[in-house]
């Protein structure tokens, strides 16, 4: 189950809201997903850097500087994607109604034909979720995925001769993770993933740079296991005193969280997990601290029963907001259902003298998963 936590955490007022969807999670080289529609899983993080000259001065938009493609030399045709559960996704071979979407950000730099020896223009953007959209310094504005192609960002459109400095430096970076979606028609079975690449392409094959960002040795399994979660969808910390001592606890709110799982035929053994992904970012890049949108403070979480360590504001042992799987419990093949009840304690913490006054917000997504 996927929940979007929108926490208004404030020195004066705080609120937490949750929006839910079903999900599942990975185990070693097998990803198990269950019933449900929409986003069912997120993981397999990647981070890649490509560099080297383009070896050709011609600009052709389908040979984009930033692309995610099943082809190592050109952008992926939009026709390769299918509408699966309301998302345009890359279908999984052998599993009807299941597809992949990246959630990634990338940047590229290059030198124009009339440029010097250092990069003088850039391209940056997002791919897949929430959308494929970027900014081109050459165009001086936003760019969308190249027409007729998917997950493909180019500096402009059309064809331009003598555009790049052929021998000039070019660097491209990409980081993100993969999201699995389904349309509810998936049935018990097993599928495989074909390699997918991060590419920075050229009109010359010698100038193509690419790296595999989806392993080909991952198997997908569909089961009948399904999980749901019950927890308050709104939390109000109320008015709290402003304290600029770094690590000071400004407010605390315990809430109940109950996960209920069931499976029909083809029962399996599975762990039941939580995964949190920071939307508002990590405070000082610490996985256990969810940053406030306004800066200057953070949120921590703690789950009882030894599921996590302490969520004390000065500790870093609470629940992680970096998609780390947190095990709640398990279900066996002999069990048709399982209910797990826990308490989650949320804390609002001061980051020090930069703590803002007034209402502030933070947000995260929570996946209730199994593997």
GROMACS .gro file of C-alpha atoms in nm:
model
  371
    1UNK     CA    1   0.000   0.000   0.000
    2UNK     CA    2   0.128   0.341  -0.092
    3UNK     CA    3   0.048   0.635   0.130
    4UNK     CA    4   0.138   0.993   0.073
    5UNK     CA    5   0.204   1.163   0.406
    6UNK     CA    6   0.164   1.537   0.391
    7UNK     CA    7   0.270   1.671   0.726
    8UNK     CA    8   0.219   2.032   0.809
    9UNK     CA    9   0.473   2.044   1.087
   10UNK     CA   10   0.498   2.383   1.246
   11UNK     CA   11   0.617   2.599   1.529
   12UNK     CA   12   0.251   2.699   1.552
   13UNK     CA   13   0.046   2.434   1.368
   14UNK     CA   14   0.112   2.090   1.226
   15UNK     CA   15  -0.097   1.847   1.022
   16UNK     CA   16  -0.040   1.504   0.863
   17UNK     CA   17  -0.250   1.362   0.580
   18UNK     CA   18  -0.223   1.019   0.415
   19UNK     CA   19  -0.332   0.901   0.069
   20UNK     CA   20  -0.316   0.526   0.007
   21UNK     CA   21  -0.247   0.284  -0.281
   22UNK     CA   22  -0.146  -0.088  -0.288
   23UNK     CA   23   0.219  -0.202  -0.329
   24UNK     CA   24   0.476  -0.485  -0.287
   25UNK     CA   25   0.854  -0.523  -0.246
   26UNK     CA   26   1.170  -0.710  -0.355
   27UNK     CA   27   1.358  -1.008  -0.219
   28UNK     CA   28   1.704  -1.081  -0.359
   29UNK     CA   29   1.657  -1.126  -0.735
   30UNK     CA   30   1.280  -1.184  -0.723
   31UNK     CA   31   1.021  -0.908  -0.694
   32UNK     CA   32   0.684  -1.029  -0.571
   33UNK     CA   33   0.373  -0.822  -0.637
   34UNK     CA   34   0.016  -0.894  -0.545
   35UNK     CA   35  -0.330  -0.778  -0.640
   36UNK     CA   36  -0.417  -0.413  -0.683
   37UNK     CA   37  -0.418  -0.127  -0.930
   38UNK     CA   38  -0.175   0.162  -0.976
   39UNK     CA   39   0.168   0.180  -0.814
   40UNK     CA   40   0.255  -0.155  -0.657
   41UNK     CA   41   0.627  -0.129  -0.583
   42UNK     CA   42   0.930   0.099  -0.599
   43UNK     CA   43   1.298   0.011  -0.577
   44UNK     CA   44   1.610  -0.094  -0.775
   45UNK     CA   45   1.781   0.246  -0.730
   46UNK     CA   46   2.036   0.355  -0.990
   47UNK     CA   47   2.298   0.626  -1.028
   48UNK     CA   48   2.507   0.661  -1.345
   49UNK     CA   49   2.746   0.911  -1.504
   50UNK     CA   50   2.841   0.911  -1.873
   51UNK     CA   51   3.112   1.121  -2.034
   52UNK     CA   52   3.308   1.161  -2.356
   53UNK     CA   53   3.296   1.358  -2.681
   54UNK     CA   54   2.995   1.333  -2.913
   55UNK     CA   55   3.221   1.265  -3.215
   56UNK     CA   56   2.969   1.443  -3.441
   57UNK     CA   57   2.857   1.802  -3.470
   58UNK     CA   58   2.505   1.733  -3.604
   59UNK     CA   59   2.202   1.771  -3.379
   60UNK     CA   60   1.911   1.528  -3.433
   61UNK     CA   61   1.658   1.533  -3.152
   62UNK     CA   62   1.598   1.157  -3.126
   63UNK     CA   63   1.969   1.116  -3.043
   64UNK     CA   64   1.910   1.295  -2.715
   65UNK     CA   65   2.162   1.394  -2.451
   66UNK     CA   66   1.942   1.246  -2.179
   67UNK     CA   67   1.731   0.935  -2.236
   68UNK     CA   68   1.603   0.617  -2.074
   69UNK     CA   69   1.559   0.357  -2.346
   70UNK     CA   70   1.551  -0.013  -2.427
   71UNK     CA   71   1.788   0.077  -2.712
   72UNK     CA   72   2.152   0.167  -2.645
   73UNK     CA   73   2.175   0.406  -2.940
   74UNK     CA   74   1.851   0.605  -2.974
   75UNK     CA   75   1.551   0.722  -2.775
   76UNK     CA   76   1.271   0.473  -2.712
   77UNK     CA   77   0.964   0.500  -2.935
   78UNK     CA   78   0.655   0.614  -2.743
   79UNK     CA   79   0.468   0.317  -2.894
   80UNK     CA   80   0.674   0.089  -2.668
   81UNK     CA   81   0.473   0.211  -2.369
   82UNK     CA   82   0.122   0.104  -2.272
   83UNK     CA   83  -0.144   0.256  -2.048
   84UNK     CA   84  -0.128   0.033  -1.740
   85UNK     CA   85  -0.334   0.130  -1.438
   86UNK     CA   86  -0.352   0.490  -1.558
   87UNK     CA   87   0.023   0.523  -1.622
   88UNK     CA   88   0.218   0.507  -1.947
   89UNK     CA   89   0.455   0.223  -1.861
   90UNK     CA   90   0.696  -0.022  -2.022
   91UNK     CA   91   0.516  -0.361  -2.020
   92UNK     CA   92   0.679  -0.659  -1.848
   93UNK     CA   93   0.730  -0.964  -2.068
   94UNK     CA   94   0.529  -1.262  -1.946
   95UNK     CA   95   0.308  -1.066  -1.706
   96UNK     CA   96  -0.004  -0.910  -1.855
   97UNK     CA   97  -0.117  -0.587  -1.692
   98UNK     CA   98   0.219  -0.504  -1.527
   99UNK     CA   99   0.466  -0.233  -1.630
  100UNK     CA  100   0.769  -0.025  -1.528
  101UNK     CA  101   0.817   0.351  -1.499
  102UNK     CA  102   1.133   0.535  -1.390
  103UNK     CA  103   1.131   0.805  -1.126
  104UNK     CA  104   1.455   0.984  -1.212
  105UNK     CA  105   1.636   1.314  -1.247
  106UNK     CA  106   1.920   1.388  -1.487
  107UNK     CA  107   2.159   1.658  -1.607
  108UNK     CA  108   2.385   1.701  -1.909
  109UNK     CA  109   2.645   1.952  -2.022
  110UNK     CA  110   2.803   1.999  -2.364
  111UNK     CA  111   2.995   2.244  -2.584
  112UNK     CA  112   2.850   2.418  -2.888
  113UNK     CA  113   3.034   2.414  -3.222
  114UNK     CA  114   3.146   2.773  -3.174
  115UNK     CA  115   3.227   2.719  -2.807
  116UNK     CA  116   3.551   2.680  -2.618
  117UNK     CA  117   3.697   2.381  -2.441
  118UNK     CA  118   3.458   2.379  -2.144
  119UNK     CA  119   3.082   2.305  -2.141
  120UNK     CA  120   2.880   2.618  -2.203
  121UNK     CA  121   2.524   2.482  -2.213
  122UNK     CA  122   2.321   2.243  -2.003
  123UNK     CA  123   2.010   2.027  -2.007
  124UNK     CA  124   1.832   1.896  -1.697
  125UNK     CA  125   1.503   1.733  -1.614
  126UNK     CA  126   1.290   1.453  -1.473
  127UNK     CA  127   1.190   1.123  -1.632
  128UNK     CA  128   0.879   0.909  -1.594
  129UNK     CA  129   0.725   1.009  -1.263
  130UNK     CA  130   0.591   1.263  -1.200
  131UNK     CA  131   0.652   1.361  -1.565
  132UNK     CA  132   0.920   1.379  -1.832
  133UNK     CA  133   1.010   1.746  -1.849
  134UNK     CA  134   1.329   1.947  -1.852
  135UNK     CA  135   1.502   2.281  -1.894
  136UNK     CA  136   1.739   2.363  -2.181
  137UNK     CA  137   1.979   2.655  -2.146
  138UNK     CA  138   2.007   2.665  -2.527
  139UNK     CA  139   1.634   2.706  -2.564
  140UNK     CA  140   1.612   2.923  -2.256
  141UNK     CA  141   1.304   2.736  -2.135
  142UNK     CA  142   1.133   2.407  -2.072
  143UNK     CA  143   1.142   2.102  -2.298
  144UNK     CA  144   0.920   1.794  -2.302
  145UNK     CA  145   0.994   1.440  -2.412
  146UNK     CA  146   1.085   1.438  -2.782
  147UNK     CA  147   0.773   1.400  -2.997
  148UNK     CA  148   0.709   1.034  -3.077
  149UNK     CA  149   0.957   0.916  -2.814
  150UNK     CA  150   0.934   0.837  -2.443
  151UNK     CA  151   1.160   0.935  -2.150
  152UNK     CA  152   1.375   1.139  -2.387
  153UNK     CA  153   1.497   1.498  -2.334
  154UNK     CA  154   1.678   1.693  -2.602
  155UNK     CA  155   1.806   2.052  -2.598
  156UNK     CA  156   1.561   2.162  -2.870
  157UNK     CA  157   1.369   2.010  -3.163
  158UNK     CA  158   1.440   1.935  -3.529
  159UNK     CA  159   1.773   1.908  -3.708
  160UNK     CA  160   2.072   2.141  -3.678
  161UNK     CA  161   2.401   2.103  -3.864
  162UNK     CA  162   2.725   2.207  -3.694
  163UNK     CA  163   2.559   2.236  -3.354
  164UNK     CA  164   2.794   2.049  -3.118
  165UNK     CA  165   3.169   2.082  -3.089
  166UNK     CA  166   3.243   1.727  -3.202
  167UNK     CA  167   3.552   1.684  -2.985
  168UNK     CA  168   3.421   1.886  -2.691
  169UNK     CA  169   3.347   1.739  -2.348
  170UNK     CA  170   3.002   1.601  -2.275
  171UNK     CA  171   2.884   1.472  -1.938
  172UNK     CA  172   2.546   1.324  -1.843
  173UNK     CA  173   2.422   1.198  -1.505
  174UNK     CA  174   2.106   1.019  -1.396
  175UNK     CA  175   1.977   0.894  -1.062
  176UNK     CA  176   1.648   0.746  -0.952
  177UNK     CA  177   1.455   0.423  -0.902
  178UNK     CA  178   1.199   0.202  -1.075
  179UNK     CA  179   0.825   0.193  -1.009
  180UNK     CA  180   0.603  -0.106  -1.088
  181UNK     CA  181   0.240  -0.041  -1.183
  182UNK     CA  182  -0.048  -0.278  -1.256
  183UNK     CA  183  -0.403  -0.251  -1.391
  184UNK     CA  184  -0.565  -0.510  -1.166
  185UNK     CA  185  -0.576  -0.785  -1.430
  186UNK     CA  186  -0.242  -0.939  -1.329
  187UNK     CA  187  -0.257  -1.309  -1.254
  188UNK     CA  188  -0.033  -1.556  -1.076
  189UNK     CA  189   0.271  -1.611  -1.294
  190UNK     CA  190   0.630  -1.506  -1.352
  191UNK     CA  191   0.791  -1.259  -1.589
  192UNK     CA  192   1.137  -1.127  -1.672
  193UNK     CA  193   1.286  -0.782  -1.717
  194UNK     CA  194   1.476  -0.685  -2.031
  195UNK     CA  195   1.776  -0.450  -1.995
  196UNK     CA  196   1.698  -0.080  -2.000
  197UNK     CA  197   1.966   0.183  -2.048
  198UNK     CA  198   2.049   0.537  -1.949
  199UNK     CA  199   2.182   0.689  -2.268
  200UNK     CA  200   2.345   1.008  -2.391
  201UNK     CA  201   2.332   0.969  -2.767
  202UNK     CA  202   2.506   1.114  -3.071
  203UNK     CA  203   2.456   1.110  -3.446
  204UNK     CA  204   2.772   0.894  -3.449
  205UNK     CA  205   2.772   0.549  -3.286
  206UNK     CA  206   3.119   0.617  -3.150
  207UNK     CA  207   2.972   0.911  -2.959
  208UNK     CA  208   2.694   0.709  -2.794
  209UNK     CA  209   2.737   0.659  -2.421
  210UNK     CA  210   2.512   0.429  -2.221
  211UNK     CA  211   2.484   0.231  -1.898
  212UNK     CA  212   2.243  -0.041  -1.787
  213UNK     CA  213   2.008   0.088  -1.515
  214UNK     CA  214   1.771  -0.211  -1.499
  215UNK     CA  215   1.932  -0.551  -1.434
  216UNK     CA  216   1.824  -0.832  -1.665
  217UNK     CA  217   1.853  -1.102  -1.396
  218UNK     CA  218   1.550  -0.985  -1.197
  219UNK     CA  219   1.240  -1.206  -1.194
  220UNK     CA  220   0.887  -1.081  -1.124
  221UNK     CA  221   0.629  -1.296  -0.948
  222UNK     CA  222   0.258  -1.221  -0.912
  223UNK     CA  223   0.082  -1.367  -0.608
  224UNK     CA  224  -0.265  -1.338  -0.455
  225UNK     CA  225  -0.127  -1.171  -0.141
  226UNK     CA  226  -0.283  -0.831  -0.074
  227UNK     CA  227  -0.224  -0.588   0.212
  228UNK     CA  228  -0.410  -0.283   0.338
  229UNK     CA  229  -0.332  -0.039   0.616
  230UNK     CA  230  -0.541   0.157   0.862
  231UNK     CA  231  -0.392   0.465   1.028
  232UNK     CA  232  -0.512   0.822   1.096
  233UNK     CA  233  -0.506   1.032   0.780
  234UNK     CA  234  -0.466   1.364   0.961
  235UNK     CA  235  -0.245   1.458   1.254
  236UNK     CA  236  -0.250   1.798   1.423
  237UNK     CA  237   0.041   1.867   1.656
  238UNK     CA  238  -0.127   2.190   1.761
  239UNK     CA  239   0.055   2.506   1.867
  240UNK     CA  240   0.407   2.451   1.993
  241UNK     CA  241   0.677   2.671   2.138
  242UNK     CA  242   0.967   2.776   1.916
  243UNK     CA  243   1.297   2.632   2.040
  244UNK     CA  244   1.614   2.707   1.841
  245UNK     CA  245   1.827   2.452   2.024
  246UNK     CA  246   1.940   2.204   1.758
  247UNK     CA  247   1.774   1.867   1.811
  248UNK     CA  248   1.508   1.999   2.047
  249UNK     CA  249   1.177   1.811   2.042
  250UNK     CA  250   0.898   2.056   1.959
  251UNK     CA  251   0.603   1.816   1.951
  252UNK     CA  252   0.520   1.445   1.971
  253UNK     CA  253   0.220   1.255   1.836
  254UNK     CA  254   0.162   0.877   1.868
  255UNK     CA  255  -0.085   0.710   1.628
  256UNK     CA  256  -0.196   0.355   1.558
  257UNK     CA  257  -0.105   0.170   1.240
  258UNK     CA  258  -0.272  -0.162   1.154
  259UNK     CA  259  -0.166  -0.367   0.852
  260UNK     CA  260  -0.403  -0.641   0.734
  261UNK     CA  261  -0.291  -0.893   0.473
  262UNK     CA  262  -0.474  -1.179   0.305
  263UNK     CA  263  -0.402  -1.438   0.037
  264UNK     CA  264  -0.624  -1.680  -0.151
  265UNK     CA  265  -0.479  -1.972  -0.349
  266UNK     CA  266  -0.108  -2.017  -0.419
  267UNK     CA  267  -0.022  -1.889  -0.073
  268UNK     CA  268   0.335  -1.781  -0.010
  269UNK     CA  269   0.568  -1.699   0.278
  270UNK     CA  270   0.630  -1.324   0.287
  271UNK     CA  271   0.761  -1.046   0.502
  272UNK     CA  272   0.536  -0.744   0.554
  273UNK     CA  273   0.728  -0.417   0.537
  274UNK     CA  274   0.699  -0.041   0.534
  275UNK     CA  275   0.897   0.181   0.297
  276UNK     CA  276   0.907   0.561   0.321
  277UNK     CA  277   1.024   0.793   0.044
  278UNK     CA  278   1.091   1.156   0.134
  279UNK     CA  279   0.902   1.402  -0.084
  280UNK     CA  280   1.023   1.715   0.093
  281UNK     CA  281   1.377   1.577   0.112
  282UNK     CA  282   1.613   1.451   0.380
  283UNK     CA  283   1.738   1.692   0.644
  284UNK     CA  284   2.117   1.720   0.602
  285UNK     CA  285   2.096   1.401   0.391
  286UNK     CA  286   2.020   1.196   0.704
  287UNK     CA  287   1.782   0.911   0.606
  288UNK     CA  288   1.598   0.915   0.941
  289UNK     CA  289   1.513   1.287   0.924
  290UNK     CA  290   1.241   1.416   0.693
  291UNK     CA  291   1.314   1.778   0.602
  292UNK     CA  292   1.062   2.058   0.637
  293UNK     CA  293   0.980   2.230   0.310
  294UNK     CA  294   1.071   2.560   0.473
  295UNK     CA  295   1.400   2.428   0.612
  296UNK     CA  296   1.532   2.466   0.963
  297UNK     CA  297   1.374   2.153   1.111
  298UNK     CA  298   1.270   1.796   1.049
  299UNK     CA  299   1.031   1.510   1.131
  300UNK     CA  300   1.129   1.174   1.282
  301UNK     CA  301   0.927   0.855   1.316
  302UNK     CA  302   0.946   0.559   1.553
  303UNK     CA  303   0.757   0.228   1.536
  304UNK     CA  304   0.717   0.031   1.856
  305UNK     CA  305   0.788  -0.335   1.923
  306UNK     CA  306   1.148  -0.303   1.809
  307UNK     CA  307   1.047  -0.243   1.447
  308UNK     CA  308   1.270   0.067   1.446
  309UNK     CA  309   1.509   0.221   1.693
  310UNK     CA  310   1.438   0.538   1.884
  311UNK     CA  311   1.291   0.833   1.695
  312UNK     CA  312   1.435   1.078   1.947
  313UNK     CA  313   1.513   1.407   1.773
  314UNK     CA  314   1.882   1.374   1.853
  315UNK     CA  315   1.899   1.010   1.741
  316UNK     CA  316   1.933   0.870   1.389
  317UNK     CA  317   1.784   0.529   1.462
  318UNK     CA  318   1.420   0.592   1.376
  319UNK     CA  319   1.238   0.492   1.059
  320UNK     CA  320   1.418   0.571   0.735
  321UNK     CA  321   1.276   0.799   0.463
  322UNK     CA  322   1.500   0.665   0.183
  323UNK     CA  323   1.288   0.366   0.067
  324UNK     CA  324   1.457   0.129   0.312
  325UNK     CA  325   1.233  -0.171   0.384
  326UNK     CA  326   1.125  -0.180   0.750
  327UNK     CA  327   0.994  -0.523   0.853
  328UNK     CA  328   0.665  -0.516   1.048
  329UNK     CA  329   0.614  -0.892   1.056
  330UNK     CA  330   0.543  -1.187   0.827
  331UNK     CA  331   0.277  -1.419   0.689
  332UNK     CA  332   0.326  -1.789   0.610
  333UNK     CA  333   0.186  -2.008   0.337
  334UNK     CA  334  -0.031  -2.177   0.603
  335UNK     CA  335  -0.203  -1.845   0.685
  336UNK     CA  336  -0.482  -1.698   0.475
  337UNK     CA  337  -0.472  -1.368   0.666
  338UNK     CA  338  -0.257  -1.174   0.910
  339UNK     CA  339  -0.309  -0.854   1.107
  340UNK     CA  340  -0.023  -0.653   1.254
  341UNK     CA  341  -0.091  -0.367   1.498
  342UNK     CA  342   0.176  -0.109   1.582
  343UNK     CA  343   0.212   0.239   1.721
  344UNK     CA  344   0.393   0.507   1.519
  345UNK     CA  345   0.531   0.806   1.708
  346UNK     CA  346   0.593   1.118   1.502
  347UNK     CA  347   0.816   1.396   1.635
  348UNK     CA  348   0.868   1.754   1.517
  349UNK     CA  349   1.229   1.857   1.573
  350UNK     CA  350   1.424   2.181   1.566
  351UNK     CA  351   1.718   2.222   1.333
  352UNK     CA  352   1.858   2.513   1.534
  353UNK     CA  353   1.864   2.889   1.480
  354UNK     CA  354   1.730   2.854   1.125
  355UNK     CA  355   1.401   2.708   1.253
  356UNK     CA  356   1.123   2.913   1.090
  357UNK     CA  357   0.833   3.066   1.278
  358UNK     CA  358   0.476   2.993   1.177
  359UNK     CA  359   0.324   2.701   0.989
  360UNK     CA  360   0.562   2.469   0.803
  361UNK     CA  361   0.512   2.151   0.599
  362UNK     CA  362   0.684   1.826   0.513
  363UNK     CA  363   0.579   1.524   0.311
  364UNK     CA  364   0.667   1.160   0.250
  365UNK     CA  365   0.519   0.858   0.074
  366UNK     CA  366   0.470   0.536   0.267
  367UNK     CA  367   0.457   0.195   0.100
  368UNK     CA  368   0.313  -0.098   0.290
  369UNK     CA  369   0.496  -0.380   0.116
  370UNK     CA  370   0.564  -0.751   0.120
  371UNK     CA  371   0.840  -0.975  -0.009
   0.00000   0.00000   0.00000
